[in-house]
PDB file of C-alpha atoms in Angstrom:
ATOM      1  CA  MET A   1      97.191 122.565  82.365  1.00 40.00           C
ATOM      2  CA  ALA A   2     100.457 124.046  80.575  1.00 38.00           C
ATOM      3  CA  ASP A   3     102.382 121.530  81.893  1.00 40.00           C
ATOM      4  CA  LEU A   4     101.028 118.152  80.616  1.00 42.00           C
ATOM      5  CA  ASP A   5     102.702 116.911  77.539  1.00 42.00           C
ATOM      6  CA  VAL A   6      99.832 115.091  76.397  1.00 42.00           C
ATOM      7  CA  SER A   7      97.460 115.154  73.688  1.00 37.00           C
ATOM      8  CA  GLN A   8      93.997 114.715  74.566  1.00 37.00           C
ATOM      9  CA  ASN A   9      93.320 111.007  73.824  1.00 44.00           C
ATOM     10  CA  GLY A  10      96.181 109.994  75.940  1.00 43.00           C
ATOM     11  CA  ALA A  11      99.088 109.612  73.464  1.00 42.00           C
ATOM     12  CA  SER A  12     101.944 111.080  74.734  1.00 41.00           C
ATOM     13  CA  VAL A  13     104.070 113.228  72.247  1.00 40.00           C
ATOM     14  CA  THR A  14     107.800 113.139  71.817  1.00 41.00           C
ATOM     15  CA  VAL A  15     109.510 114.119  74.937  1.00 45.00           C
ATOM     16  CA  ALA A  16     113.558 114.243  75.680  1.00 53.00           C
ATOM     17  CA  ASN A  17     114.715 110.990  77.565  1.00 78.00           C
ATOM     18  CA  ASN A  18     116.835 112.843  79.715  1.00 86.00           C
ATOM     19  CA  GLN A  19     113.817 113.916  82.114  1.00 93.00           C
ATOM     20  CA  SER A  20     111.939 112.074  84.585  1.00 97.00           C
ATOM     21  CA  ALA A  21     108.634 111.634  84.011  1.00 98.00           C
ATOM     22  CA  LEU A  22     104.753 110.472  86.140  1.00 98.00           C
ATOM     23  CA  ILE A  23     102.841 108.139  83.954  1.00 98.00           C
ATOM     24  CA  PHE A  24      99.141 107.441  85.401  1.00 98.00           C
ATOM     25  CA  LEU A  25      98.720 103.590  85.149  1.00 98.00           C
ATOM     26  CA  GLY A  26      95.599 103.751  85.989  1.00 98.00           C
ATOM     27  CA  THR A  27      92.996 106.258  87.701  1.00 98.00           C
ATOM     28  CA  GLY A  28      89.978 103.923  88.840  1.00 98.00           C
ATOM     29  CA  CYS A  29      88.577 102.328  91.578  1.00 98.00           C
ATOM     30  CA  SER A  30      88.798  98.871  92.327  1.00 97.00           C
ATOM     31  CA  SER A  31      86.202  98.461  90.449  1.00 96.00           C
ATOM     32  CA  ALA A  32      87.205  99.579  87.270  1.00 97.00           C
ATOM     33  CA  VAL A  33      85.994 101.226  84.977  1.00 97.00           C
ATOM     34  CA  PRO A  34      83.578 100.039  82.494  1.00 97.00           C
ATOM     35  CA  ASN A  35      82.019  98.709  86.088  1.00 96.00           C
ATOM     36  CA  ALA A  36      81.137  95.360  84.451  1.00 96.00           C
ATOM     37  CA  MET A  37      77.681  95.130  86.188  1.00 96.00           C
ATOM     38  CA  CYS A  38      77.171  97.376  83.548  1.00 96.00           C
ATOM     39  CA  LEU A  39      77.339  95.869  81.366  1.00 94.00           C
ATOM     40  CA  ILE A  40      76.128  92.474  81.953  1.00 95.00           C
ATOM     41  CA  GLN A  41      73.041  94.048  83.847  1.00 94.00           C
ATOM     42  CA  PRO A  42      72.228  97.233  81.646  1.00 92.00           C
ATOM     43  CA  SER A  43      70.336  99.405  83.573  1.00 91.00           C
ATOM     44  CA  ASP A  44      67.586 102.180  80.862  1.00 91.00           C
ATOM     45  CA  PRO A  45      68.600 103.783  79.759  1.00 92.00           C
ATOM     46  CA  PRO A  46      72.206 102.315  79.527  1.00 93.00           C
ATOM     47  CA  CYS A  47      75.172 103.888  81.324  1.00 95.00           C
ATOM     48  CA  ARG A  48      76.656 106.269  79.415  1.00 94.00           C
ATOM     49  CA  ILE A  49      79.899 105.819  80.575  1.00 96.00           C
ATOM     50  CA  CYS A  50      80.141 102.039  80.654  1.00 96.00           C
ATOM     51  CA  SER A  51      78.495 101.589  77.480  1.00 93.00           C
ATOM     52  CA  GLN A  52      81.557 103.481  75.744  1.00 91.00           C
ATOM     53  CA  ALA A  53      84.014 100.969  76.427  1.00 86.00           C
ATOM     54  CA  LEU A  54      82.423  98.627  73.900  1.00 85.00           C
ATOM     55  CA  SER A  55      82.566 101.156  71.058  1.00 89.00           C
ATOM     56  CA  VAL A  56      85.274 103.464  71.752  1.00 92.00           C
ATOM     57  CA  PRO A  57      89.395 101.521  71.841  1.00 92.00           C
ATOM     58  CA  PRO A  58      90.251 101.970  75.384  1.00 89.00           C
ATOM     59  CA  GLU A  59      93.798 104.035  74.649  1.00 88.00           C
ATOM     60  CA  LYS A  60      90.964 107.122  72.846  1.00 93.00           C
ATOM     61  CA  ASN A  61      88.990 106.714  75.756  1.00 96.00           C
ATOM     62  CA  PRO A  62      89.821 108.729  79.165  1.00 97.00           C
ATOM     63  CA  ASN A  63      87.012 107.480  81.064  1.00 97.00           C
ATOM     64  CA  TYR A  64      88.555 103.464  80.614  1.00 97.00           C
ATOM     65  CA  ARG A  65      90.072 102.966  84.287  1.00 98.00           C
ATOM     66  CA  CYS A  66      91.831 100.499  85.052  1.00 98.00           C
ATOM     67  CA  ASN A  67      93.322 100.010  89.081  1.00 98.00           C
ATOM     68  CA  THR A  68      94.927 103.336  90.136  1.00 98.00           C
ATOM     69  CA  SER A  69      98.499 103.176  89.755  1.00 98.00           C
ATOM     70  CA  LEU A  70     101.634 104.959  89.461  1.00 98.00           C
ATOM     71  CA  LEU A  71     104.723 104.491  87.155  1.00 98.00           C
ATOM     72  CA  ILE A  72     107.427 107.011  88.158  1.00 98.00           C
ATOM     73  CA  ASP A  73     109.884 107.037  85.461  1.00 98.00           C
ATOM     74  CA  TYR A  74     112.883 108.993  87.776  1.00 98.00           C
ATOM     75  CA  CYS A  75     115.853 110.032  85.048  1.00 96.00           C
ATOM     76  CA  GLN A  76     119.426 110.093  87.567  1.00 93.00           C
ATOM     77  CA  VAL A  77     122.239 112.830  86.941  1.00 91.00           C
ATOM     78  CA  ASP A  78     124.282 110.760  84.735  1.00 92.00           C
ATOM     79  CA  GLY A  79     121.000 109.937  82.592  1.00 93.00           C
ATOM     80  CA  SER A  80     119.810 106.395  83.569  1.00 95.00           C
ATOM     81  CA  HIS A  81     116.259 105.556  83.809  1.00 97.00           C
ATOM     82  CA  HIS A  82     114.743 103.645  87.090  1.00 97.00           C
ATOM     83  CA  TYR A  83     111.348 102.838  86.841  1.00 98.00           C
ATOM     84  CA  ILE A  84     109.234 102.782  89.849  1.00 98.00           C
ATOM     85  CA  LEU A  85     105.616 101.467  90.458  1.00 98.00           C
ATOM     86  CA  ILE A  86     103.179 102.798  92.993  1.00 98.00           C
ATOM     87  CA  ASP A  87     100.819  99.408  93.421  1.00 98.00           C
ATOM     88  CA  VAL A  88     100.453  96.160  91.712  1.00 98.00           C
ATOM     89  CA  GLY A  89      96.503  96.156  91.492  1.00 98.00           C
ATOM     90  CA  LYS A  90      94.136  93.616  89.828  1.00 98.00           C
ATOM     91  CA  THR A  91      94.428  94.920  86.234  1.00 98.00           C
ATOM     92  CA  PHE A  92      98.120  94.901  86.697  1.00 98.00           C
ATOM     93  CA  ARG A  93      98.550  92.941  83.329  1.00 98.00           C
ATOM     94  CA  GLU A  94      96.601  95.096  81.386  1.00 97.00           C
ATOM     95  CA  GLN A  95      98.077  98.137  82.383  1.00 98.00           C
ATOM     96  CA  VAL A  96     101.871  96.406  81.217  1.00 98.00           C
ATOM     97  CA  LEU A  97     100.273  95.503  77.636  1.00 97.00           C
ATOM     98  CA  ARG A  98      98.512  98.883  76.860  1.00 96.00           C
ATOM     99  CA  TRP A  99     101.044 101.650  78.931  1.00 97.00           C
ATOM    100  CA  PHE A 100     104.368  99.767  78.881  1.00 97.00           C
ATOM    101  CA  THR A 101     104.658  99.034  75.639  1.00 96.00           C
ATOM    102  CA  HIS A 102     103.244 102.737  74.721  1.00 96.00           C
ATOM    103  CA  HIS A 103     105.923 104.147  76.614  1.00 96.00           C
ATOM    104  CA  ARG A 104     108.563 102.112  76.137  1.00 96.00           C
ATOM    105  CA  ILE A 105     109.261 100.841  79.271  1.00 97.00           C
ATOM    106  CA  PRO A 106     111.178  97.599  79.559  1.00 95.00           C
ATOM    107  CA  ARG A 107     111.327  96.831  82.930  1.00 96.00           C
ATOM    108  CA  VAL A 108     110.622  97.860  87.074  1.00 98.00           C
ATOM    109  CA  ASP A 109     112.915  98.325  89.277  1.00 98.00           C
ATOM    110  CA  SER A 110     111.846  99.132  92.439  1.00 98.00           C
ATOM    111  CA  ILE A 111     107.547  98.576  93.638  1.00 98.00           C
ATOM    112  CA  ILE A 112     106.131 100.522  96.612  1.00 98.00           C
ATOM    113  CA  LEU A 113     102.714  99.492  97.926  1.00 98.00           C
ATOM    114  CA  THR A 114     100.117 101.759  99.607  1.00 98.00           C
ATOM    115  CA  HIS A 115      98.051  99.185 101.486  1.00 98.00           C
ATOM    116  CA  GLU A 116      97.191  95.536 100.566  1.00 98.00           C
ATOM    117  CA  HIS A 117      93.387  95.765  99.202  1.00 98.00           C
ATOM    118  CA  ALA A 118      93.142  93.711  96.539  1.00 98.00           C
ATOM    119  CA  ASP A 119      93.145  96.639  93.933  1.00 98.00           C
ATOM    120  CA  ALA A 120      96.932  97.531  95.379  1.00 98.00           C
ATOM    121  CA  ILE A 121      98.398  94.067  95.709  1.00 98.00           C
ATOM    122  CA  LEU A 122      96.752  91.193  93.086  1.00 98.00           C
ATOM    123  CA  GLY A 123      98.796  92.241  90.348  1.00 98.00           C
ATOM    124  CA  LEU A 124     101.620  91.050  92.373  1.00 98.00           C
ATOM    125  CA  ASP A 125     102.116  87.276  90.376  1.00 97.00           C
ATOM    126  CA  ASP A 126     102.165  89.124  87.036  1.00 97.00           C
ATOM    127  CA  VAL A 127     105.433  91.042  87.804  1.00 98.00           C
ATOM    128  CA  ARG A 128     107.210  88.358  86.487  1.00 95.00           C
ATOM    129  CA  ALA A 129     106.658  89.497  83.327  1.00 95.00           C
ATOM    130  CA  VAL A 130     108.484  92.959  84.175  1.00 96.00           C
ATOM    131  CA  GLN A 131     111.719  90.818  85.340  1.00 95.00           C
ATOM    132  CA  PRO A 132     114.052  88.749  83.465  1.00 93.00           C
ATOM    133  CA  PHE A 133     113.287  85.266  82.140  1.00 91.00           C
ATOM    134  CA  SER A 134     114.709  82.617  84.289  1.00 87.00           C
ATOM    135  CA  PRO A 135     113.115  78.943  84.386  1.00 84.00           C
ATOM    136  CA  ILE A 136     114.505  78.551  87.951  1.00 83.00           C
ATOM    137  CA  ASN A 137     114.082  81.471  89.241  1.00 85.00           C
ATOM    138  CA  ASP A 138     117.599  82.965  88.950  1.00 87.00           C
ATOM    139  CA  ILE A 139     117.669  86.788  88.970  1.00 92.00           C
ATOM    140  CA  ASP A 140     118.138  89.754  91.041  1.00 94.00           C
ATOM    141  CA  PRO A 141     114.801  90.009  93.157  1.00 95.00           C
ATOM    142  CA  THR A 142     113.010  93.634  92.769  1.00 97.00           C
ATOM    143  CA  PRO A 143     112.812  95.418  95.953  1.00 98.00           C
ATOM    144  CA  ILE A 144     109.352  95.756  97.114  1.00 98.00           C
ATOM    145  CA  TYR A 145     108.264  98.321 100.005  1.00 98.00           C
ATOM    146  CA  LEU A 146     105.521  98.076 102.306  1.00 98.00           C
ATOM    147  CA  SER A 147     104.249  98.002 105.847  1.00 98.00           C
ATOM    148  CA  GLN A 148     104.361  95.401 108.007  1.00 98.00           C
ATOM    149  CA  HIS A 149     100.747  94.918 108.283  1.00 97.00           C
ATOM    150  CA  SER A 150     100.645  95.030 104.777  1.00 98.00           C
ATOM    151  CA  MET A 151     103.497  92.059 104.569  1.00 98.00           C
ATOM    152  CA  GLU A 152     101.250  89.767 107.183  1.00 97.00           C
ATOM    153  CA  SER A 153      98.362  90.072 104.665  1.00 97.00           C
ATOM    154  CA  ILE A 154     100.630  89.414 101.851  1.00 98.00           C
ATOM    155  CA  LEU A 155     102.141  86.668 103.749  1.00 96.00           C
ATOM    156  CA  VAL A 156      98.830  84.927 103.418  1.00 96.00           C
ATOM    157  CA  LYS A 157      97.519  86.106 100.016  1.00 96.00           C
ATOM    158  CA  PHE A 158     100.770  85.137  98.507  1.00 96.00           C
ATOM    159  CA  PRO A 159     102.895  82.662 100.536  1.00 94.00           C
ATOM    160  CA  TYR A 160     104.968  81.515  97.372  1.00 92.00           C
ATOM    161  CA  LEU A 161     106.091  85.072  96.828  1.00 95.00           C
ATOM    162  CA  VAL A 162     107.589  85.179  99.738  1.00 94.00           C
ATOM    163  CA  GLN A 163     108.775  81.912 100.467  1.00 78.00           C
ATOM    164  CA  LYS A 164     113.047  82.109 100.629  1.00 75.00           C
ATOM    165  CA  LYS A 165     114.156  78.537 100.118  1.00 73.00           C
ATOM    166  CA  LEU A 166     112.112  75.681  98.586  1.00 72.00           C
ATOM    167  CA  LYS A 167     110.663  72.749 101.254  1.00 74.00           C
ATOM    168  CA  GLU A 168     112.149  69.271 100.970  1.00 71.00           C
ATOM    169  CA  GLY A 169     110.923  67.749  97.410  1.00 71.00           C
ATOM    170  CA  GLN A 170     108.892  71.244  96.023  1.00 74.00           C
ATOM    171  CA  GLU A 171     109.407  71.489  92.588  1.00 74.00           C
ATOM    172  CA  VAL A 172     111.177  74.928  91.200  1.00 75.00           C
ATOM    173  CA  ARG A 173     108.471  77.458  89.712  1.00 79.00           C
ATOM    174  CA  ARG A 174     108.756  80.664  88.029  1.00 85.00           C
ATOM    175  CA  VAL A 175     107.447  83.151  90.047  1.00 92.00           C
ATOM    176  CA  ALA A 176     108.167  86.763  90.397  1.00 94.00           C
ATOM    177  CA  GLN A 177     111.072  87.350  92.733  1.00 94.00           C
ATOM    178  CA  LEU A 178     110.773  90.002  95.065  1.00 97.00           C
ATOM    179  CA  ASP A 179     112.878  91.334  97.943  1.00 97.00           C
ATOM    180  CA  TRP A 180     110.424  92.172 100.716  1.00 98.00           C
ATOM    181  CA  LYS A 181     111.277  95.524 102.596  1.00 98.00           C
ATOM    182  CA  ILE A 182     109.481  96.382 105.614  1.00 98.00           C
ATOM    183  CA  ILE A 183     109.135 100.473 105.781  1.00 98.00           C
ATOM    184  CA  GLU A 184     107.172 102.697 108.576  1.00 95.00           C
ATOM    185  CA  ASP A 185     104.034 103.965 108.593  1.00 93.00           C
ATOM    186  CA  HIS A 186     105.707 107.363 109.832  1.00 93.00           C
ATOM    187  CA  ILE A 187     106.325 110.732 107.986  1.00 94.00           C
ATOM    188  CA  GLU A 188     109.726 111.131 109.955  1.00 94.00           C
ATOM    189  CA  LYS A 189     110.754 107.296 107.997  1.00 96.00           C
ATOM    190  CA  PRO A 190     111.855 108.305 104.962  1.00 98.00           C
ATOM    191  CA  PHE A 191     113.403 105.292 103.020  1.00 98.00           C
ATOM    192  CA  VAL A 192     115.234 104.860  99.184  1.00 98.00           C
ATOM    193  CA  ALA A 193     113.263 103.114  96.223  1.00 98.00           C
ATOM    194  CA  SER A 194     115.628 103.141  93.398  1.00 98.00           C
ATOM    195  CA  GLY A 195     117.426 106.579  94.566  1.00 97.00           C
ATOM    196  CA  LEU A 196     114.788 108.397  94.921  1.00 98.00           C
ATOM    197  CA  GLN A 197     113.812 109.050  98.380  1.00 98.00           C
ATOM    198  CA  PHE A 198     110.031 108.480  99.687  1.00 98.00           C
ATOM    199  CA  THR A 199     108.728 109.870 102.727  1.00 98.00           C
ATOM    200  CA  PRO A 200     105.703 107.618 103.921  1.00 98.00           C
ATOM    201  CA  LEU A 201     101.731 110.064 104.395  1.00 98.00           C
ATOM    202  CA  PRO A 202      99.910 108.059 106.530  1.00 98.00           C
ATOM    203  CA  VAL A 203      96.049 108.525 106.029  1.00 98.00           C
ATOM    204  CA  MET A 204      92.711 106.760 107.103  1.00 98.00           C
ATOM    205  CA  HIS A 205      91.139 105.080 104.746  1.00 98.00           C
ATOM    206  CA  GLY A 206      88.040 104.400 106.654  1.00 97.00           C
ATOM    207  CA  GLU A 207      88.814 105.093 110.612  1.00 97.00           C
ATOM    208  CA  ASP A 208      89.797 101.464 111.185  1.00 97.00           C
ATOM    209  CA  TYR A 209      92.432 101.467 108.350  1.00 97.00           C
ATOM    210  CA  ILE A 210      96.048 103.652 107.529  1.00 97.00           C
ATOM    211  CA  CYS A 211      97.162 103.589 104.248  1.00 98.00           C
ATOM    212  CA  LEU A 212      99.760 105.217 103.205  1.00 98.00           C
ATOM    213  CA  GLY A 213     100.178 108.161 100.682  1.00 98.00           C
ATOM    214  CA  PHE A 214     103.872 108.921  99.525  1.00 98.00           C
ATOM    215  CA  LEU A 215     106.039 112.544  99.322  1.00 98.00           C
ATOM    216  CA  PHE A 216     108.952 112.600  96.752  1.00 98.00           C
ATOM    217  CA  GLY A 217     111.213 114.500  94.713  1.00 97.00           C
ATOM    218  CA  GLU A 218     113.478 117.370  95.773  1.00 95.00           C
ATOM    219  CA  LYS A 219     113.011 120.235  92.936  1.00 95.00           C
ATOM    220  CA  TYR A 220     109.513 118.985  92.046  1.00 97.00           C
ATOM    221  CA  ARG A 221     107.869 118.448  95.785  1.00 98.00           C
ATOM    222  CA  VAL A 222     104.725 115.298  94.425  1.00 98.00           C
ATOM    223  CA  ALA A 223     102.831 113.726  97.187  1.00 98.00           C
ATOM    224  CA  TYR A 224     100.317 111.007  96.344  1.00 98.00           C
ATOM    225  CA  ILE A 225      97.320 109.967  98.192  1.00 98.00           C
ATOM    226  CA  SER A 226      95.702 107.510  96.293  1.00 98.00           C
ATOM    227  CA  ASP A 227      92.934 105.709  99.072  1.00 98.00           C
ATOM    228  CA  VAL A 228      92.038 108.138 101.538  1.00 98.00           C
ATOM    229  CA  SER A 229      89.147 108.963 103.637  1.00 98.00           C
ATOM    230  CA  ARG A 230      90.744 111.639 106.504  1.00 98.00           C
ATOM    231  CA  ILE A 231      94.132 113.512 106.190  1.00 98.00           C
ATOM    232  CA  PRO A 232      95.511 113.272 109.798  1.00 98.00           C
ATOM    233  CA  ALA A 233      97.051 116.745 111.379  1.00 97.00           C
ATOM    234  CA  SER A 234     100.538 115.442 110.844  1.00 97.00           C
ATOM    235  CA  THR A 235     100.441 114.373 107.137  1.00 98.00           C
ATOM    236  CA  GLU A 236      98.662 117.333 106.608  1.00 97.00           C
ATOM    237  CA  HIS A 237     101.779 119.387 107.643  1.00 97.00           C
ATOM    238  CA  VAL A 238     103.946 117.702 105.686  1.00 97.00           C
ATOM    239  CA  ILE A 239     101.676 118.881 102.511  1.00 98.00           C
ATOM    240  CA  SER A 240     100.483 121.772 103.436  1.00 97.00           C
ATOM    241  CA  ILE A 241     101.445 125.470 101.997  1.00 96.00           C
ATOM    242  CA  ASN A 242     100.876 126.445 105.498  1.00 95.00           C
ATOM    243  CA  GLY A 243     102.748 123.838 106.885  1.00 95.00           C
ATOM    244  CA  ALA A 244     106.259 122.595 105.489  1.00 95.00           C
ATOM    245  CA  GLY A 245     105.624 124.107 102.114  1.00 95.00           C
ATOM    246  CA  GLN A 246     103.606 124.518  98.690  1.00 97.00           C
ATOM    247  CA  LEU A 247     103.393 121.181  96.592  1.00 98.00           C
ATOM    248  CA  ASP A 248     103.981 121.061  92.965  1.00 98.00           C
ATOM    249  CA  LEU A 249     102.101 117.882  92.452  1.00 98.00           C
ATOM    250  CA  LEU A 250      98.923 116.396  94.569  1.00 98.00           C
ATOM    251  CA  ILE A 251      97.499 113.073  92.806  1.00 98.00           C
ATOM    252  CA  LEU A 252      94.483 112.793  95.307  1.00 98.00           C
ATOM    253  CA  ASP A 253      91.424 110.486  95.439  1.00 98.00           C
ATOM    254  CA  THR A 254      88.302 111.189  94.585  1.00 98.00           C
ATOM    255  CA  LEU A 255      85.536 107.878  93.921  1.00 98.00           C
ATOM    256  CA  TYR A 256      81.769 109.829  93.674  1.00 97.00           C
ATOM    257  CA  LYS A 257      80.983 112.829  91.970  1.00 96.00           C
ATOM    258  CA  THR A 258      78.623 113.794  95.147  1.00 95.00           C
ATOM    259  CA  GLY A 259      78.399 112.707  98.561  1.00 94.00           C
ATOM    260  CA  SER A 260      80.189 110.965 100.670  1.00 94.00           C
ATOM    261  CA  HIS A 261      82.006 107.636 101.376  1.00 95.00           C
ATOM    262  CA  ASN A 262      83.035 106.222 104.316  1.00 97.00           C
ATOM    263  CA  THR A 263      87.067 104.839 103.294  1.00 97.00           C
ATOM    264  CA  HIS A 264      87.131 107.191 100.318  1.00 97.00           C
ATOM    265  CA  PHE A 265      87.068 111.224  99.561  1.00 97.00           C
ATOM    266  CA  CYS A 266      84.365 112.329  97.016  1.00 98.00           C
ATOM    267  CA  PHE A 267      84.573 115.105  94.719  1.00 98.00           C
ATOM    268  CA  PRO A 268      83.235 117.726  97.473  1.00 98.00           C
ATOM    269  CA  GLN A 269      85.989 116.621 100.089  1.00 98.00           C
ATOM    270  CA  THR A 270      89.021 116.242  97.438  1.00 98.00           C
ATOM    271  CA  LEU A 271      88.072 120.005  96.862  1.00 98.00           C
ATOM    272  CA  ASP A 272      88.009 121.048  99.726  1.00 98.00           C
ATOM    273  CA  ALA A 273      91.452 119.186 100.493  1.00 98.00           C
ATOM    274  CA  VAL A 274      93.001 120.605  97.568  1.00 98.00           C
ATOM    275  CA  LYS A 275      91.582 124.399  98.278  1.00 98.00           C
ATOM    276  CA  ARG A 276      92.862 123.860 102.173  1.00 97.00           C
ATOM    277  CA  LEU A 277      96.156 122.250 101.263  1.00 98.00           C
ATOM    278  CA  ASN A 278      96.757 124.697  98.105  1.00 98.00           C
ATOM    279  CA  PRO A 279      99.683 123.042  95.634  1.00 98.00           C
ATOM    280  CA  LYS A 280     100.432 124.613  92.677  1.00 98.00           C
ATOM    281  CA  GLN A 281      98.902 122.158  90.923  1.00 98.00           C
ATOM    282  CA  ALA A 282      96.626 119.130  91.683  1.00 98.00           C
ATOM    283  CA  MET A 283      95.493 115.308  89.454  1.00 98.00           C
ATOM    284  CA  LEU A 284      92.787 113.345  91.229  1.00 98.00           C
ATOM    285  CA  ILE A 285      92.436 109.386  90.684  1.00 98.00           C
ATOM    286  CA  GLY A 286      90.385 106.539  91.810  1.00 98.00           C
ATOM    287  CA  MET A 287      87.245 108.004  89.911  1.00 98.00           C
ATOM    288  CA  THR A 288      83.849 105.952  89.288  1.00 98.00           C
ATOM    289  CA  HIS A 289      82.084 105.184  86.016  1.00 97.00           C
ATOM    290  CA  GLU A 290      80.279 108.562  87.442  1.00 97.00           C
ATOM    291  CA  PHE A 291      83.041 110.606  86.188  1.00 98.00           C
ATOM    292  CA  ASP A 292      82.625 111.288  82.597  1.00 97.00           C
ATOM    293  CA  HIS A 293      86.700 112.625  81.583  1.00 97.00           C
ATOM    294  CA  HIS A 294      85.948 115.730  79.510  1.00 97.00           C
ATOM    295  CA  LYS A 295      82.580 117.059  80.917  1.00 97.00           C
ATOM    296  CA  ASP A 296      83.892 116.899  84.627  1.00 98.00           C
ATOM    297  CA  ASN A 297      87.455 118.795  82.987  1.00 98.00           C
ATOM    298  CA  ASP A 298      85.596 121.748  82.064  1.00 98.00           C
ATOM    299  CA  PHE A 299      83.433 122.277  85.018  1.00 98.00           C
ATOM    300  CA  LEU A 300      87.655 121.682  86.952  1.00 98.00           C
ATOM    301  CA  LEU A 301      88.719 124.288  84.408  1.00 98.00           C
ATOM    302  CA  ASP A 302      86.174 126.788  85.635  1.00 98.00           C
ATOM    303  CA  TRP A 303      86.774 125.553  89.451  1.00 98.00           C
ATOM    304  CA  SER A 304      90.744 126.019  89.168  1.00 98.00           C
ATOM    305  CA  LYS A 305      90.479 129.884  87.392  1.00 98.00           C
ATOM    306  CA  ARG A 306      87.933 130.871  90.698  1.00 98.00           C
ATOM    307  CA  GLU A 307      90.067 128.959  92.627  1.00 98.00           C
ATOM    308  CA  GLY A 308      93.529 130.135  91.782  1.00 98.00           C
ATOM    309  CA  ILE A 309      94.515 125.990  91.638  1.00 98.00           C
ATOM    310  CA  PRO A 310      94.900 124.260  88.745  1.00 98.00           C
ATOM    311  CA  VAL A 311      93.126 120.819  88.802  1.00 98.00           C
ATOM    312  CA  GLN A 312      92.118 118.040  86.293  1.00 98.00           C
ATOM    313  CA  LEU A 313      91.044 114.853  86.552  1.00 98.00           C
ATOM    314  CA  ALA A 314      94.112 112.344  85.352  1.00 98.00           C
ATOM    315  CA  HIS A 315      93.708 109.878  82.775  1.00 98.00           C
ATOM    316  CA  ASP A 316      95.374 106.064  82.189  1.00 98.00           C
ATOM    317  CA  GLY A 317      98.191 106.426  80.215  1.00 97.00           C
ATOM    318  CA  LEU A 318      99.060 110.396  81.045  1.00 98.00           C
ATOM    319  CA  ARG A 319     102.405 111.337  81.337  1.00 98.00           C
ATOM    320  CA  ILE A 320     103.890 113.813  82.908  1.00 97.00           C
ATOM    321  CA  PRO A 321     107.250 115.432  82.399  1.00 97.00           C
ATOM    322  CA  VAL A 322     108.617 116.166  85.859  1.00 97.00           C
ATOM    323  CA  GLY A 323     112.214 117.355  86.994  1.00 95.00           C
ATOM    324  CA  LEU A 324     112.448 115.476  90.613  1.00 95.00           C
TER     325      LEU A 324
END
């Protein structure tokens, strides 16, 4: 894929600092890759993809996948950079240590949540690591955008991150400071985070649950859909070449190599959706240990030539320069 400015092992090459970029902090499923069960209860023969994690350093192994998460390095007109994080899953601390340091990301300016499942929010406590230090929490809170449903769930899981005032006699504790902002799960209700406009893309994550994807970018239109089993017609219209216009980049969920799943696209459904939406380019995320990065990208290279749509598996640490 010609416009991906990375080497094969995931190490980025030198790029101009006056351009926006998308950084894939994680491209794996909720259990991540390697799957712990493959290592503590190995099969015979052992799982090749997961066993590889014990011998190949993660930064050189595109099959090592943390929870799905995207960082948008948004370069504004004046040359200043704002860092927008989509999802803060169970592996967030590992992603900070590995990729914030590698790509020299100094902070997070705003956070957007797709939904309230563990692989999207359980790293929220570690957000303090990317905020200024203050033993008394005397810092500006980071704006965090989420649906009302997600807010209600987080109130139960992380009450101390939502609490506005200390109760009488309660000690000050250093925790992440967050400014909770409710967004509507409707394509006609865009919002702005750190100067960049986002349009919510409601999709089904199982038929009993709505998850949000997001459309962003004016000069370069990107749709990010991390957890989906069905794309409703109203959402599909917004991101389809036969609807509101062709996407420059579609980032889309694909859980298993074969078959189907009740709450996620699998490879066959993902490729069907890519053909139907017909973006200029697509990157796939959310993979289990069934996917072999190099082997499956070879397959996708042939598929791309045949269908006329460049598609590849993303990998952790991948940085794509874009003009948003």
